[in-house]
Backbone as a printed PyTorch tensor [residue, N CA C, xyz], in Angstrom:
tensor([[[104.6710,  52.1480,  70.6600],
         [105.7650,  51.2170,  70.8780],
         [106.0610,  50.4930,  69.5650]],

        [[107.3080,  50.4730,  69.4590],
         [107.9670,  49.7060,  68.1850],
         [108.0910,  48.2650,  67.9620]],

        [[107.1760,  47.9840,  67.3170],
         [107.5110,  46.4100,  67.0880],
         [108.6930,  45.7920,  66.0470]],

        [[109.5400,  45.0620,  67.2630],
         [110.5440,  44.3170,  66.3830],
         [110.5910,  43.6390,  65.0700]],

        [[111.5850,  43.6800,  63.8250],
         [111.0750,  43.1780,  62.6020],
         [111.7680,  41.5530,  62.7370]],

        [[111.5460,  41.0510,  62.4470],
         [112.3100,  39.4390,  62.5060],
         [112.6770,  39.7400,  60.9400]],

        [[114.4670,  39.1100,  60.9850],
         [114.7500,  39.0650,  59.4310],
         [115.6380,  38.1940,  59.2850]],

        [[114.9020,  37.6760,  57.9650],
         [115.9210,  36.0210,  57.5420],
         [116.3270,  36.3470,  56.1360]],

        [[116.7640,  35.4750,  55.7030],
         [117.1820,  35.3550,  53.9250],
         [116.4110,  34.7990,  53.1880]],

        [[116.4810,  35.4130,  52.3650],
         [114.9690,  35.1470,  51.1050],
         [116.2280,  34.3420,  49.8910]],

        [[115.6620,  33.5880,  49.9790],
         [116.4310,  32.6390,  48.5800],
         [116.1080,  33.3840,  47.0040]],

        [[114.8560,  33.7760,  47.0790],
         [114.4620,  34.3540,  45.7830],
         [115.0880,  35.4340,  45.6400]],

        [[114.8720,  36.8600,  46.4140],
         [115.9680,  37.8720,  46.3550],
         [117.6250,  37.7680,  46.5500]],

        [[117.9200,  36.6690,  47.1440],
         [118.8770,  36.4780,  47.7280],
         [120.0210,  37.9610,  48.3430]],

        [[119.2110,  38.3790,  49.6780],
         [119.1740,  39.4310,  50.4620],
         [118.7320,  38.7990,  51.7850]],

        [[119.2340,  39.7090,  52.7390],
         [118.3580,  39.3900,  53.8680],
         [117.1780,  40.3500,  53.7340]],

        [[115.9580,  39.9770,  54.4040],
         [114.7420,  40.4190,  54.2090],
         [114.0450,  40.7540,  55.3960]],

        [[112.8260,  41.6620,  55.4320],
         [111.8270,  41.5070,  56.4310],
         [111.3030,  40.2520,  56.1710]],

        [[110.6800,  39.5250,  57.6360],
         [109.7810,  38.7890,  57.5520],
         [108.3200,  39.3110,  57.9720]],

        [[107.4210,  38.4780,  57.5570],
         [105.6140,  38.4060,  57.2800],
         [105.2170,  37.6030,  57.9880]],

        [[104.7550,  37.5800,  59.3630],
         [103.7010,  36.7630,  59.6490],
         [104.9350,  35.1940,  60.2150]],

        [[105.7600,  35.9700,  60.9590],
         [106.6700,  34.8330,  61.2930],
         [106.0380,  33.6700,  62.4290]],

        [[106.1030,  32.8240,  62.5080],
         [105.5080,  30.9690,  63.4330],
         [106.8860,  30.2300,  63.9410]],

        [[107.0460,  30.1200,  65.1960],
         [107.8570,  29.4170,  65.5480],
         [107.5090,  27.6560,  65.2900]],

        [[108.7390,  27.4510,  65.2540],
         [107.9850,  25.5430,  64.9890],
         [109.9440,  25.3290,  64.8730]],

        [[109.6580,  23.8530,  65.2990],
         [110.7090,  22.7220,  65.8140],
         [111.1270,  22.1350,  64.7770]],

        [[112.7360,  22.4000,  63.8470],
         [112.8500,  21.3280,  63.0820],
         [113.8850,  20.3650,  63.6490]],

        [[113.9630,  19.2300,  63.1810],
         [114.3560,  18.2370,  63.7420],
         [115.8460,  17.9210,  63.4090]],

        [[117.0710,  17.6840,  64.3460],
         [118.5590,  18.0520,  63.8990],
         [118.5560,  16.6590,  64.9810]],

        [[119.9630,  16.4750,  64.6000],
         [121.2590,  15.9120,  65.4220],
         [121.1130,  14.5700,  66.9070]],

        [[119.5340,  14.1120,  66.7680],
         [119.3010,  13.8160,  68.1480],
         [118.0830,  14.9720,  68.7250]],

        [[118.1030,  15.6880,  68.5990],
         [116.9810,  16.5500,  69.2450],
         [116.1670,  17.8050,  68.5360]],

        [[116.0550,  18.5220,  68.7160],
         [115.2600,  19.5040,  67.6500],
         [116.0390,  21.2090,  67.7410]],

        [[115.8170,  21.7400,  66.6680],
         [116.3640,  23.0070,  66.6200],
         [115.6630,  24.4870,  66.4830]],

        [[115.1740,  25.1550,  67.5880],
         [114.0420,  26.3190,  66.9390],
         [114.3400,  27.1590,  65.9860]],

        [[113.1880,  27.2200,  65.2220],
         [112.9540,  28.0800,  64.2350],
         [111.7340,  28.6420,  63.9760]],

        [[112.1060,  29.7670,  62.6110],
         [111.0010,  30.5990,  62.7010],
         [110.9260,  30.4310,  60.6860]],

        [[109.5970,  30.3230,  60.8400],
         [108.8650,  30.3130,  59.3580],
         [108.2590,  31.5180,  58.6480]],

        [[108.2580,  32.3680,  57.9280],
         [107.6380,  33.4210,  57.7380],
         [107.7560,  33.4250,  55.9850]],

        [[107.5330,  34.7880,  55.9460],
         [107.0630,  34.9640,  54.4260],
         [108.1290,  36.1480,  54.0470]],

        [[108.3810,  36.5490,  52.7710],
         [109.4690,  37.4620,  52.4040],
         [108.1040,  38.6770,  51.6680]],

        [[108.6130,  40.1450,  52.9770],
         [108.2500,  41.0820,  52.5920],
         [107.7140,  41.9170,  51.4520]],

        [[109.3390,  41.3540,  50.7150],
         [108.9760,  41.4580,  48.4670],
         [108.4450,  41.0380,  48.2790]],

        [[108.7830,  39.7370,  47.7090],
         [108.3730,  38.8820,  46.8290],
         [107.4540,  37.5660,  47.4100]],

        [[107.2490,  37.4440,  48.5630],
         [106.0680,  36.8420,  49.2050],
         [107.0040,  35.4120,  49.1460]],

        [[107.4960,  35.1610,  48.7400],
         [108.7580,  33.4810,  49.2320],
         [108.2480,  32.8570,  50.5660]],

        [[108.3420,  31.5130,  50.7230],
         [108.3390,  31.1440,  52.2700],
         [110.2160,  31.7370,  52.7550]],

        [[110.4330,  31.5920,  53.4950],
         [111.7260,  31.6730,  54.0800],
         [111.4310,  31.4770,  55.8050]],

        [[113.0100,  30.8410,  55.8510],
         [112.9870,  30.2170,  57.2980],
         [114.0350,  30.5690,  58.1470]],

        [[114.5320,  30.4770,  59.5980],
         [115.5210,  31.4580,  60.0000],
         [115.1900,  30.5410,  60.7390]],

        [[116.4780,  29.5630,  61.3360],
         [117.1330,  28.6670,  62.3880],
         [117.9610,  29.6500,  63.5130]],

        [[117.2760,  29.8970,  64.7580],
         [117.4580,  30.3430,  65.6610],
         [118.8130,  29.4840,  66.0450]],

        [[119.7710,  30.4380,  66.8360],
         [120.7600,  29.8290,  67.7760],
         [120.3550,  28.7690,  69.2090]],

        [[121.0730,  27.9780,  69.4150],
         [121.0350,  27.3020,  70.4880],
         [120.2900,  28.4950,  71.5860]],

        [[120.9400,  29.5550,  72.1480],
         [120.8270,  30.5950,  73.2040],
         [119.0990,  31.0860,  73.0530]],

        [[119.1390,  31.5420,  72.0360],
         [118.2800,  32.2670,  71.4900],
         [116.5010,  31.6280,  71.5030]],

        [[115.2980,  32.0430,  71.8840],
         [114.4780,  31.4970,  71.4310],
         [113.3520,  32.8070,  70.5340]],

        [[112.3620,  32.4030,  70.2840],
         [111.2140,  33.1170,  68.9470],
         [111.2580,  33.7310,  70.2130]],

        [[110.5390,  34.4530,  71.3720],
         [110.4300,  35.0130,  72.4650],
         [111.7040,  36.2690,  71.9490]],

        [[112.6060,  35.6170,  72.1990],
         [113.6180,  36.9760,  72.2750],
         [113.8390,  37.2080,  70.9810]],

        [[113.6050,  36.3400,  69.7690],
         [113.6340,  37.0110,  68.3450],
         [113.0280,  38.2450,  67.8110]],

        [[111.5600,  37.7720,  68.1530],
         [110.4550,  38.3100,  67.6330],
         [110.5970,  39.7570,  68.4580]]])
């Protein structure tokens, strides 16, 4: 079975990228909080971060 790749934008390559070892965690917006996912860039090892949609949670990302 195929495991899904989670992919965000790497600031350093400036590409979208695989992510490494992605962690959901809560950053804090508008009055309430916004999910996201923390991981590492495939290349060049970068942190990079990927702000999930309202709809969307790490569950159905990942």
């Amino acid at each position: 079975m195929a495991e899904t790749v989670l992919k965000g934008y790497c600031s350093r390559c400036g590409q979208e990228r695989d992510m490494l070892d992605p962690a959901p965690l809560s950053m804090p917006a508008r009055g309430a909080s916004r999910e996201a996912v923390q991981g590492v860039c495939a290349i060049c090892g970068t942190h990079m971060f990927k702000i999930l949609d309202e709809k969307s949670s790490y569950e159905q990302a990942h």
